[in-house]
Coordinates of C-alpha atoms and ligand atoms in Angstrom, one line a residue:
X240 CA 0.0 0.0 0.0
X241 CA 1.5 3.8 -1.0
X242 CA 1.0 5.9 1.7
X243 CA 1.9 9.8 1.4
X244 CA 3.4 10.9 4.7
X245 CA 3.8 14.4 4.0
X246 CA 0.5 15.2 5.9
X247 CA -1.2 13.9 9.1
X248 CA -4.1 11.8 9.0
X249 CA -7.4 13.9 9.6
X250 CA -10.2 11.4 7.9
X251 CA -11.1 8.4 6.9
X252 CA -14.0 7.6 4.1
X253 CA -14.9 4.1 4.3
X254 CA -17.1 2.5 1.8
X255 CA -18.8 -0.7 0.4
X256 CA -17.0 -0.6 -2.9
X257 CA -14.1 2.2 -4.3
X258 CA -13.2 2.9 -8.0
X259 CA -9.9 4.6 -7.7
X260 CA -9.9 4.8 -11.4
X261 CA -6.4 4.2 -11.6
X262 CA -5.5 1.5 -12.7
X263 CA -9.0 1.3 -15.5
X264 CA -11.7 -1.3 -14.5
X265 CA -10.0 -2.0 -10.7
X266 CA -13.0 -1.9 -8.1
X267 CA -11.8 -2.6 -4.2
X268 CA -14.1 -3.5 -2.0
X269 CA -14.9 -2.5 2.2
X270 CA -11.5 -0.2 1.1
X271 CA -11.1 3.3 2.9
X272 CA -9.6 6.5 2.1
X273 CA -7.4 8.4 4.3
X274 CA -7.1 12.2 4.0
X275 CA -4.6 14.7 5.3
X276 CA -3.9 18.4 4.5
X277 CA -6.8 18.2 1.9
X278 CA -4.8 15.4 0.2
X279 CA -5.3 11.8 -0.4
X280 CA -2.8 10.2 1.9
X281 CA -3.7 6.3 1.4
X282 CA -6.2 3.9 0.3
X283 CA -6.3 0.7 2.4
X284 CA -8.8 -2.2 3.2
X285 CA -11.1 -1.0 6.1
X286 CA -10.6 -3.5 8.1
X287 CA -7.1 -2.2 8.7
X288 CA -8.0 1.4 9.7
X289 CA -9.1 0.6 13.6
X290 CA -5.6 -0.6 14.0
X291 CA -3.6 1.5 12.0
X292 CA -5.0 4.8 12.6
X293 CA -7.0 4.8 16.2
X294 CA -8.6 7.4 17.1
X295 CA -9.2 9.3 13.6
X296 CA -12.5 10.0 12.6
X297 CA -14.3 8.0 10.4
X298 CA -16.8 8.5 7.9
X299 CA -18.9 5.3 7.1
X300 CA -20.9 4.8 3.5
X301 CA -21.7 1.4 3.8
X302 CA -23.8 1.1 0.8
X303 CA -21.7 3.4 -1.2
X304 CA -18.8 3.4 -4.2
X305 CA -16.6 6.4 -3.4
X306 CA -14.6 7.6 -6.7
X307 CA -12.9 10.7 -7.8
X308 CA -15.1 14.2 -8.0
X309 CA -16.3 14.4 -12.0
X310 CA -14.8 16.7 -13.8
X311 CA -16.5 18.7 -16.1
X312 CA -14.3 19.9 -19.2
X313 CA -16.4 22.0 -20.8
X314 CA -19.1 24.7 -19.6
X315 CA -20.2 27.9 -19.4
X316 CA -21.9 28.2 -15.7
X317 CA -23.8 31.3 -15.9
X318 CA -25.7 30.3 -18.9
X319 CA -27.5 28.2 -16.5
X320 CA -30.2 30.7 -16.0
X321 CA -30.9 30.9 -19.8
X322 CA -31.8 27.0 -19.3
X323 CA -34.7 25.9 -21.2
X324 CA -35.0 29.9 -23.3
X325 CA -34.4 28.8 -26.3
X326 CA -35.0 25.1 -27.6
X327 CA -35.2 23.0 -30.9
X328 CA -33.1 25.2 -32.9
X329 CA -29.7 24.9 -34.8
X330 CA -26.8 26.0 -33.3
X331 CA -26.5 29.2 -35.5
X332 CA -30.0 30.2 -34.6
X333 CA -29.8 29.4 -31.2
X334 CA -26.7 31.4 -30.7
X335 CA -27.3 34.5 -33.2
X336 CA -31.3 35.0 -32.9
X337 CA -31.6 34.0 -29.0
X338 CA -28.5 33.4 -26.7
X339 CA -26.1 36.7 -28.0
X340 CA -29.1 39.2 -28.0
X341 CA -29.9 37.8 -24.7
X342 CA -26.2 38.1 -23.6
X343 CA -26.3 41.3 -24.6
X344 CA -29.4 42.7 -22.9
X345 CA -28.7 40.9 -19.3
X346 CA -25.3 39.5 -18.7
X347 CA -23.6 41.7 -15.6
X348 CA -21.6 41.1 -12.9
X349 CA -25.0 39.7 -11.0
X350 CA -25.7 37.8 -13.9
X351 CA -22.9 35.8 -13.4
X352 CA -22.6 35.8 -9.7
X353 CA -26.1 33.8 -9.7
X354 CA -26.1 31.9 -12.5
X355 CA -22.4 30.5 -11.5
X356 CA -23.8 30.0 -8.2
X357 CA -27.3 27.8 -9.3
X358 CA -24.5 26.0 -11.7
X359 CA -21.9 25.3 -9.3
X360 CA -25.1 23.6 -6.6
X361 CA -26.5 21.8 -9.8
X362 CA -22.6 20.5 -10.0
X363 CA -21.7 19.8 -6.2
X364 CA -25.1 17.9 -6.0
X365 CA -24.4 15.8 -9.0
X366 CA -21.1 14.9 -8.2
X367 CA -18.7 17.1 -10.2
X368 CA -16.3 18.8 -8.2
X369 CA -14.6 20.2 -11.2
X370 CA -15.0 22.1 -13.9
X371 CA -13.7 24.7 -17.0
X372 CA -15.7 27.4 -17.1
X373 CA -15.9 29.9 -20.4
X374 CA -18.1 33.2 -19.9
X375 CA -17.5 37.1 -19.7
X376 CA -16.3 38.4 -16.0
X377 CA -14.2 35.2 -15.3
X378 CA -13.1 37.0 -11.7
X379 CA -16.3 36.4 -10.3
X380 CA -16.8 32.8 -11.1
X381 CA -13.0 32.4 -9.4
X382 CA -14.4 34.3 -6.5
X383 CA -17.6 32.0 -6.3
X384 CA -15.1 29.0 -6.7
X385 CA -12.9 29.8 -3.4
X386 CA -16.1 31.1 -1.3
X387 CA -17.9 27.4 -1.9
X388 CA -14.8 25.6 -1.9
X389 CA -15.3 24.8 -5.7
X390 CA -12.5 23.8 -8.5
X391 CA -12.6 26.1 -11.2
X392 CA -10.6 26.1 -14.0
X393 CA -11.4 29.6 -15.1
X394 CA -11.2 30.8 -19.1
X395 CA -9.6 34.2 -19.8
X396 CA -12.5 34.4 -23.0
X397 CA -11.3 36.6 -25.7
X398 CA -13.4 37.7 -28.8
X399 CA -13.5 39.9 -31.4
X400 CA -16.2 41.9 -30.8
X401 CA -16.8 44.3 -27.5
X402 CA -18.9 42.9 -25.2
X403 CA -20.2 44.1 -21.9
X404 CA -16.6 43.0 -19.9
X405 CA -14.2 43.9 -22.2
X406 CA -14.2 46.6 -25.0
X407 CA -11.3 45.6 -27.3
X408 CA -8.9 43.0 -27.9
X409 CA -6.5 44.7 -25.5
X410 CA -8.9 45.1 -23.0
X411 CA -9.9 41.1 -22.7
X412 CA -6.1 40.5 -22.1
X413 CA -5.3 43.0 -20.2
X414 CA -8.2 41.8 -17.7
X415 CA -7.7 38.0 -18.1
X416 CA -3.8 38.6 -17.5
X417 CA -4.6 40.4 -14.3
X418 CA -6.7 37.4 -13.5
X419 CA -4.2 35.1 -13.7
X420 CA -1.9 37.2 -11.5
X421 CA -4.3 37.7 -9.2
X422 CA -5.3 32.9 -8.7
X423 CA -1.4 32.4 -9.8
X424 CA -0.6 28.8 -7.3
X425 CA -3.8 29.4 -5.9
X426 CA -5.1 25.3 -4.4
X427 CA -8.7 25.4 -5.7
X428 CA -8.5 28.3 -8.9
X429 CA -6.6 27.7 -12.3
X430 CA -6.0 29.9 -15.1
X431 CA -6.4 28.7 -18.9
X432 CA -6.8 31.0 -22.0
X433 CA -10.0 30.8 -23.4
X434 CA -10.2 32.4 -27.4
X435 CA -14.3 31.6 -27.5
X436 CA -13.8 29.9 -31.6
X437 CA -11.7 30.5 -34.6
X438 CA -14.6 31.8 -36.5
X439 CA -14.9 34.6 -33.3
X440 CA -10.9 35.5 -32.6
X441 CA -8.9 36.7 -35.2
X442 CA -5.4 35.6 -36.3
X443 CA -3.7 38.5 -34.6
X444 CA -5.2 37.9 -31.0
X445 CA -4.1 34.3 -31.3
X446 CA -0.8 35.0 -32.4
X447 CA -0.3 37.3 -29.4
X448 CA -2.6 34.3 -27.1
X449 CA 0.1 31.9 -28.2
X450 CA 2.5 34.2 -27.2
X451 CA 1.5 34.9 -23.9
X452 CA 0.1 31.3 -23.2
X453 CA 4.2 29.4 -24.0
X454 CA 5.0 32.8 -21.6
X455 CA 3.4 32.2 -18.9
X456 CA 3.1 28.7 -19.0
X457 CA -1.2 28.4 -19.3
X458 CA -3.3 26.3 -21.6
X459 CA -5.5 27.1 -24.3
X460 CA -9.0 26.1 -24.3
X461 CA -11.7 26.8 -27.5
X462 CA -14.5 25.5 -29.2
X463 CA -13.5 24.2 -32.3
X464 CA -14.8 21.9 -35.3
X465 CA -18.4 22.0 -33.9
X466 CA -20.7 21.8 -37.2
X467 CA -20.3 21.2 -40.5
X468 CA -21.4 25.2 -40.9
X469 CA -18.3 26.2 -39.0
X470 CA -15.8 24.2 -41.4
X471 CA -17.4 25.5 -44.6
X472 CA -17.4 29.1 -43.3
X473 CA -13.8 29.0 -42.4
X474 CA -13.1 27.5 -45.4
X475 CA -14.6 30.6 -48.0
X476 CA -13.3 32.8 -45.2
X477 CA -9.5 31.8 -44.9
X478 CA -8.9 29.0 -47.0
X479 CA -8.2 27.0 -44.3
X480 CA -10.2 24.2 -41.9
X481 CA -10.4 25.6 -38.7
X482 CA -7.9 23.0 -37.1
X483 CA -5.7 24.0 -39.9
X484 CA -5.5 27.6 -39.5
X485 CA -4.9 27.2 -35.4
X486 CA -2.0 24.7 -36.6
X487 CA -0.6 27.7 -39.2
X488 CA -1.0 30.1 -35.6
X489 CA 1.2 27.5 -33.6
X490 CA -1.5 26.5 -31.4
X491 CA -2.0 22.7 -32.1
X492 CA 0.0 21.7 -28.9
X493 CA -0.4 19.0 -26.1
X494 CA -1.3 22.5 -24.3
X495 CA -4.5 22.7 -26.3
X496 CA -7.7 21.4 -25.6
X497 CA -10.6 21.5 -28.1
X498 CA -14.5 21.4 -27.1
X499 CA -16.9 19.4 -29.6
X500 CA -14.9 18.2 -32.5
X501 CA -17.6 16.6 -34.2
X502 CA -16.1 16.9 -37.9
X503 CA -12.3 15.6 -38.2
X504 CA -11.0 14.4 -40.6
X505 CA -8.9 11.2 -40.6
X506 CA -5.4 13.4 -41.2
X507 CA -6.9 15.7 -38.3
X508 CA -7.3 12.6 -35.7
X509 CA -3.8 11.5 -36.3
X510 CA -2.7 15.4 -36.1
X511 CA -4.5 15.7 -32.6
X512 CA -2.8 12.4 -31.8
X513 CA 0.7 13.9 -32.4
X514 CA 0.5 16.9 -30.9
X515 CA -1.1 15.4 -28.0
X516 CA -4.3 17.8 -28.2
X517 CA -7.0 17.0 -25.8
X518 CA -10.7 16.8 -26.9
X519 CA -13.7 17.8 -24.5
X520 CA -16.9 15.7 -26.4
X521 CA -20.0 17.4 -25.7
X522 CA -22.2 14.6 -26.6
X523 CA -25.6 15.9 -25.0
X524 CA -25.1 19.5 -26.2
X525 CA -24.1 18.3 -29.7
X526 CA -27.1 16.2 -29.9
X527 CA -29.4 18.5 -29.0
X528 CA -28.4 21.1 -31.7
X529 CA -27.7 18.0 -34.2
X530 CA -24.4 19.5 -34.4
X531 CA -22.9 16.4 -35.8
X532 CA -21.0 13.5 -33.5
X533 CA -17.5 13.4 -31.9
X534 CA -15.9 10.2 -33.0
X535 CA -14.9 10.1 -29.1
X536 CA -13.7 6.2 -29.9
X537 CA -12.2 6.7 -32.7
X538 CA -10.1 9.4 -30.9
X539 CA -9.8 7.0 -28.0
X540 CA -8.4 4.6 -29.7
X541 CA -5.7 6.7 -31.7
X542 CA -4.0 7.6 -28.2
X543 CA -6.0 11.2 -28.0
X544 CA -6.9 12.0 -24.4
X545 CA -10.5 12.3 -25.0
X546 CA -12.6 14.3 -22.2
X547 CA -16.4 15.0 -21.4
X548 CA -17.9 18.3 -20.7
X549 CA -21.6 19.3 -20.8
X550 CA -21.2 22.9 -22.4
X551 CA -23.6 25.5 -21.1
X552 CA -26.9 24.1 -19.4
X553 CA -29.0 26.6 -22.3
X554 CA -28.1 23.6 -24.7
X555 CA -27.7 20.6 -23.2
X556 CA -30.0 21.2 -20.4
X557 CA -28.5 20.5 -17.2
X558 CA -24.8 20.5 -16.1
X559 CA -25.2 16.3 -15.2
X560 CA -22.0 14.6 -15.9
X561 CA -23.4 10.9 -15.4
X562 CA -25.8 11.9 -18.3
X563 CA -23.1 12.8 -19.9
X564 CA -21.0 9.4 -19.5
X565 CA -24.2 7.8 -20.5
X566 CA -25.0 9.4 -23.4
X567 CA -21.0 9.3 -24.5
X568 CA -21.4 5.5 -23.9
X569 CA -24.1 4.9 -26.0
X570 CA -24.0 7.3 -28.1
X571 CA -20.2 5.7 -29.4
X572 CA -21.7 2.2 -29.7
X573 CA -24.2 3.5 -32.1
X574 CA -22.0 5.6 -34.5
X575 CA -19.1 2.5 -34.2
X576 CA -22.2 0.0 -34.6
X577 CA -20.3 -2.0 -32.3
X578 CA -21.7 -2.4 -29.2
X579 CA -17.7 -2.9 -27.5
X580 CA -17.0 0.6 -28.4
X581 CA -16.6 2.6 -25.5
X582 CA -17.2 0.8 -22.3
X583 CA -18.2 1.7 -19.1
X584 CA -14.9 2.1 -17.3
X585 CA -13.4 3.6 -20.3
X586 CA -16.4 6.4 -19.9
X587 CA -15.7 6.8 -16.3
X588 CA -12.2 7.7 -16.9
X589 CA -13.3 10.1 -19.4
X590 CA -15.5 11.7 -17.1
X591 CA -12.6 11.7 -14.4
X592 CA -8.5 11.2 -15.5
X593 CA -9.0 12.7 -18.5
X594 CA -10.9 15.7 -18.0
X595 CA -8.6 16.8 -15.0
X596 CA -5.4 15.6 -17.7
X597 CA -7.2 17.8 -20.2
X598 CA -7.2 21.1 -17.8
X599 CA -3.3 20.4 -17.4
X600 CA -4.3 18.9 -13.6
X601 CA -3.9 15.3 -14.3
X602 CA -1.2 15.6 -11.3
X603 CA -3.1 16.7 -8.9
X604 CA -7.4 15.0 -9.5
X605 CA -8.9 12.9 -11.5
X606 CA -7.7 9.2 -9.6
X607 CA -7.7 8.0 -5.7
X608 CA -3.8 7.9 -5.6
X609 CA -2.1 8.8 -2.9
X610 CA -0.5 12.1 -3.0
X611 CA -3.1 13.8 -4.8
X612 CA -5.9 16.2 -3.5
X613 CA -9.0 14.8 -1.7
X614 CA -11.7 15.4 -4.8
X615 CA -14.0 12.4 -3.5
X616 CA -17.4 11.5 -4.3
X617 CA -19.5 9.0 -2.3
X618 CA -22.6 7.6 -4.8
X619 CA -25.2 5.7 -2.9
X620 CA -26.0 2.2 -5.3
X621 CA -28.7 0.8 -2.4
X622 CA -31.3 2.5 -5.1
X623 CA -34.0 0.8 -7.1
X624 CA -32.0 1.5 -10.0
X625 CA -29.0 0.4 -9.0
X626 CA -29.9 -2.9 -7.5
X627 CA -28.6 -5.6 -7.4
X628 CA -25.2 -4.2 -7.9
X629 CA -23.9 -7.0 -10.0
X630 CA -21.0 -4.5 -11.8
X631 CA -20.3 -1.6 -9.9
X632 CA -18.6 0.3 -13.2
X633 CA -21.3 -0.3 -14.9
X634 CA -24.1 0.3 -12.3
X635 CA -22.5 4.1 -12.1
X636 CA -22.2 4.7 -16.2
X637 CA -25.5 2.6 -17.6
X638 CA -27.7 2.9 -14.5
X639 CA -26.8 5.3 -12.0
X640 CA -28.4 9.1 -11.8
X641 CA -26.6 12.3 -10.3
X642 CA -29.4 12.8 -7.3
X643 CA -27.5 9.3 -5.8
X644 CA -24.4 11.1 -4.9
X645 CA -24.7 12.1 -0.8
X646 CA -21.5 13.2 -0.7
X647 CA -18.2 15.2 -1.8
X648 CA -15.1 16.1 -0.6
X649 CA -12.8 18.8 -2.9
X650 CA -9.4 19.3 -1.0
X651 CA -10.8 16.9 1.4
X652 CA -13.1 19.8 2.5
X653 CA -16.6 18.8 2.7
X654 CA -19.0 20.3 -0.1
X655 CA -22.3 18.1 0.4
X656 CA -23.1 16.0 3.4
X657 CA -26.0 13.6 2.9
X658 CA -27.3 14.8 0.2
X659 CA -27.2 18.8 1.4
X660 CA -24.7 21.4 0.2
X661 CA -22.9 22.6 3.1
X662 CA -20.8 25.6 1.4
X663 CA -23.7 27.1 -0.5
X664 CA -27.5 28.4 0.5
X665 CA -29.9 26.6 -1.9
X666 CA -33.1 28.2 -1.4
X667 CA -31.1 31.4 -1.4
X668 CA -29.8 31.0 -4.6
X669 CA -33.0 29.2 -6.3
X670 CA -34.8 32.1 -5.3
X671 CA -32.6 34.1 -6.8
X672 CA -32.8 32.2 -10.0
X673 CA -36.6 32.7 -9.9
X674 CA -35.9 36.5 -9.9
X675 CA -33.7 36.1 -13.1
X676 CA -36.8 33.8 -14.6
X677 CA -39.1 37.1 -13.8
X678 CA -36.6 39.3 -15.3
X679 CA -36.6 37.1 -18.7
X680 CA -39.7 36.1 -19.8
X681 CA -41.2 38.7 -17.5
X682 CA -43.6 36.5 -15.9
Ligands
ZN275 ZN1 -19.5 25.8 -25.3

């Protein structure tokens, strides 16, 4: 057994069953965790702990499988409270008719602050205890993140055009550089650059992103290849796919990860391959628009590290990563028509290892290894539809739903006990995402 003795023992999570993720596919049963210093310090059978650690306090989940916090690779929190505004449409419609002139009427500073808020409880509740977060006044989603005890990966976004937190080109880097001062080491808050699409930042801002980014030593994070539309436009534009013109710009690094990916060409798998790009699949969000598919198996199989994310909850609708391991699941077997493709545990690794590897923490989350930080989730599988629990892996992908997690730990700090968030005031914030629905629609 490793043990990390750079801390002293505080807890102990015991539990029926634990996925530690690494190595793929193990599940250890009656095994317990033992935190220290908000990291994970060992993982041992519970029979042991009485005698090895007396005297340290011990949670029990006896009907439980504890497994690293989710981690979601791809979002945009405060979008939360334009869930369910606009439906049924294509992406382009969706985003030019209803989402930007809605942006631009009522995003502000309180915008954010309680729609992060109602996104980061629908998150904690559901298990993820992660997550990359793209929308305009990044500072106070960090804020959020360190006042719930939240781990937020936070985009510096950059555009174009002038929008209502940043006026210019100079003025988005000028801001998300200060940012990035400002959460530099910081244990819960990351940095990554966050250009919103190539068909959205020109080639000069990413040359001076790129820049900046080998500087300063952050990663990149865009939406990129996400409909057919998007290819064909860059194409008339500059000649160039969209993957190809970010290659020309020096971005196509292991440094890069890409959101959706649905159109790629065979020469553009073995590219990401190479450079060791990570792709966030989107499957529910890309669905929903019938943006096309993410060959997420394909990719898998080629050696990319291939990630899950839910994008914003206005197009997906909720911010539910085991929909989203479910949906990637299943969604793979169809498109391969071969029901092996993408297996459970392969799914759960996406939804875990591979997002924290695509956010540049695969050190520190994303597996129950000793020495990194205490991102725990406890999922209760003594449920009608979890029962009998004859394959714990793939009880939690195929059969499990996000209200069966009671508990999570980020930094071995407690986030939801029982079912209850203890960092953040639900009624407070659903009532004030009531106020926002009355704002809105006016109701
Ligand atoms: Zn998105």
């Amino acid at each position: 057994m490793a043990f990390d003795r750079s801390h002293a023992p505080e807890l102990v999570i015991a539990a029926r069953w634990v996925v530690p993720i690494e190595p793929r596919g193990v599940v250890l049963e009656r095994h317990a965790v033992v935190i220290g210093g908000g990291q994970i310090l060992a993982l041992l059978p519970a029979a042991e702990i009485e005698r090895r650690f007396p005297g340290i306090p011990i949670v029990d989940r006896p009907d439980h499988v504890l497994l690293p916090g989710l981690v979601n690779g791809h979002t945009h929190a405060a979008m939360t409270l334009f869930r369910g505004l606009a439906d049924d449409l294509s992406l382009d419609a969706w985003l030019r008719d209803h989402i930007w002139p809605a942006e631009t009427r009522w995003v502000s500073e309180e915008f954010v602050r309680d729609g992060t808020r109602l996104a980061m409880l629908e998150m904690i509740r559901g298990g993820t205890t992660c997550a990359n977060d793209m929308y305009f006044f990044p500072e106070v989603a960090a804020g959020l993140a360190i006042e719930h005890g939240f781990r937020l990966c936070v985009g510096l976004i950059l555009l174009d055009i002038p929008t209502v937190w940043a006026a210019s080109s100079d003025e988005y880097f000028s801001k998300g550089l200060e940012i990035h001062d400002q959460y530099r080491g910081h244990p819960l808050v990351q940095t990554i650059f966050a250009p919103h699409a190539p068909y959205s930042v020109g080639d000069r801002p990413l040359e001076r992103l790129r820049l900046l980014a080998d500087e300063i030593g952050i990663s990149v994070h865009t939406h990129l290849h996400e409909t057919a539309s998007e290819i064909e436009q860059s194409m008339s534009a500059t000649g160039d796919r969209p993957l190809a013109r970010l290659n020309r710009l020096g971005l196509v690094t292991s440094t890069l990860s890409a959101a959706h990916m649905t159109q790629l060409l065979p020469q553009e798998i073995a590219l990401c391959a190479e450079r060791r790009v990570s792709i966030v699949h989107c499957a529910e969000s890309n669905l929903k628009l019938a943006s096309g598919c993410c060959p997420a198996w394909e990719l898998d199989q080629t050696g990319v590290n291939v990630a899950l994310g839910t994008d914003g909850a206005a197009s997906n609708n909720d911010l539910d990563m085991f929909g989203e391991m479910r949906t990637a699941a299943l969604l793979a077997k169809l498109v391969a028509g071969d029901s092996r493709a993408l297996p459970a545990a392969t799914a759960l690794q996406m939804a875990t290892l591979n997002g924290a590897r695509a956010l540049g923490l695969g050190d520190r989350i994303g597996s129950l290894i000793p020495g990194k930080c205490a991102d725990i989730i406890a999922v209760n599988l003594a449920h009608p539809a979890t029962s009998p629990v004859n394959n714990v892996i793939s009880q939690l992908v195929y059969s499990a739903n996000c209200d069966q997690v009671t508990d999570s730990w980020i930094a071995g700090q407690p986030v939801l006990t029982n079912g209850n968030a203890t960092t953040i005031d639900e009624r407070d914030v659903l009532r004030r995402a009531d106020a926002w629905r009355q704002r809105l629609i006016g109701a």
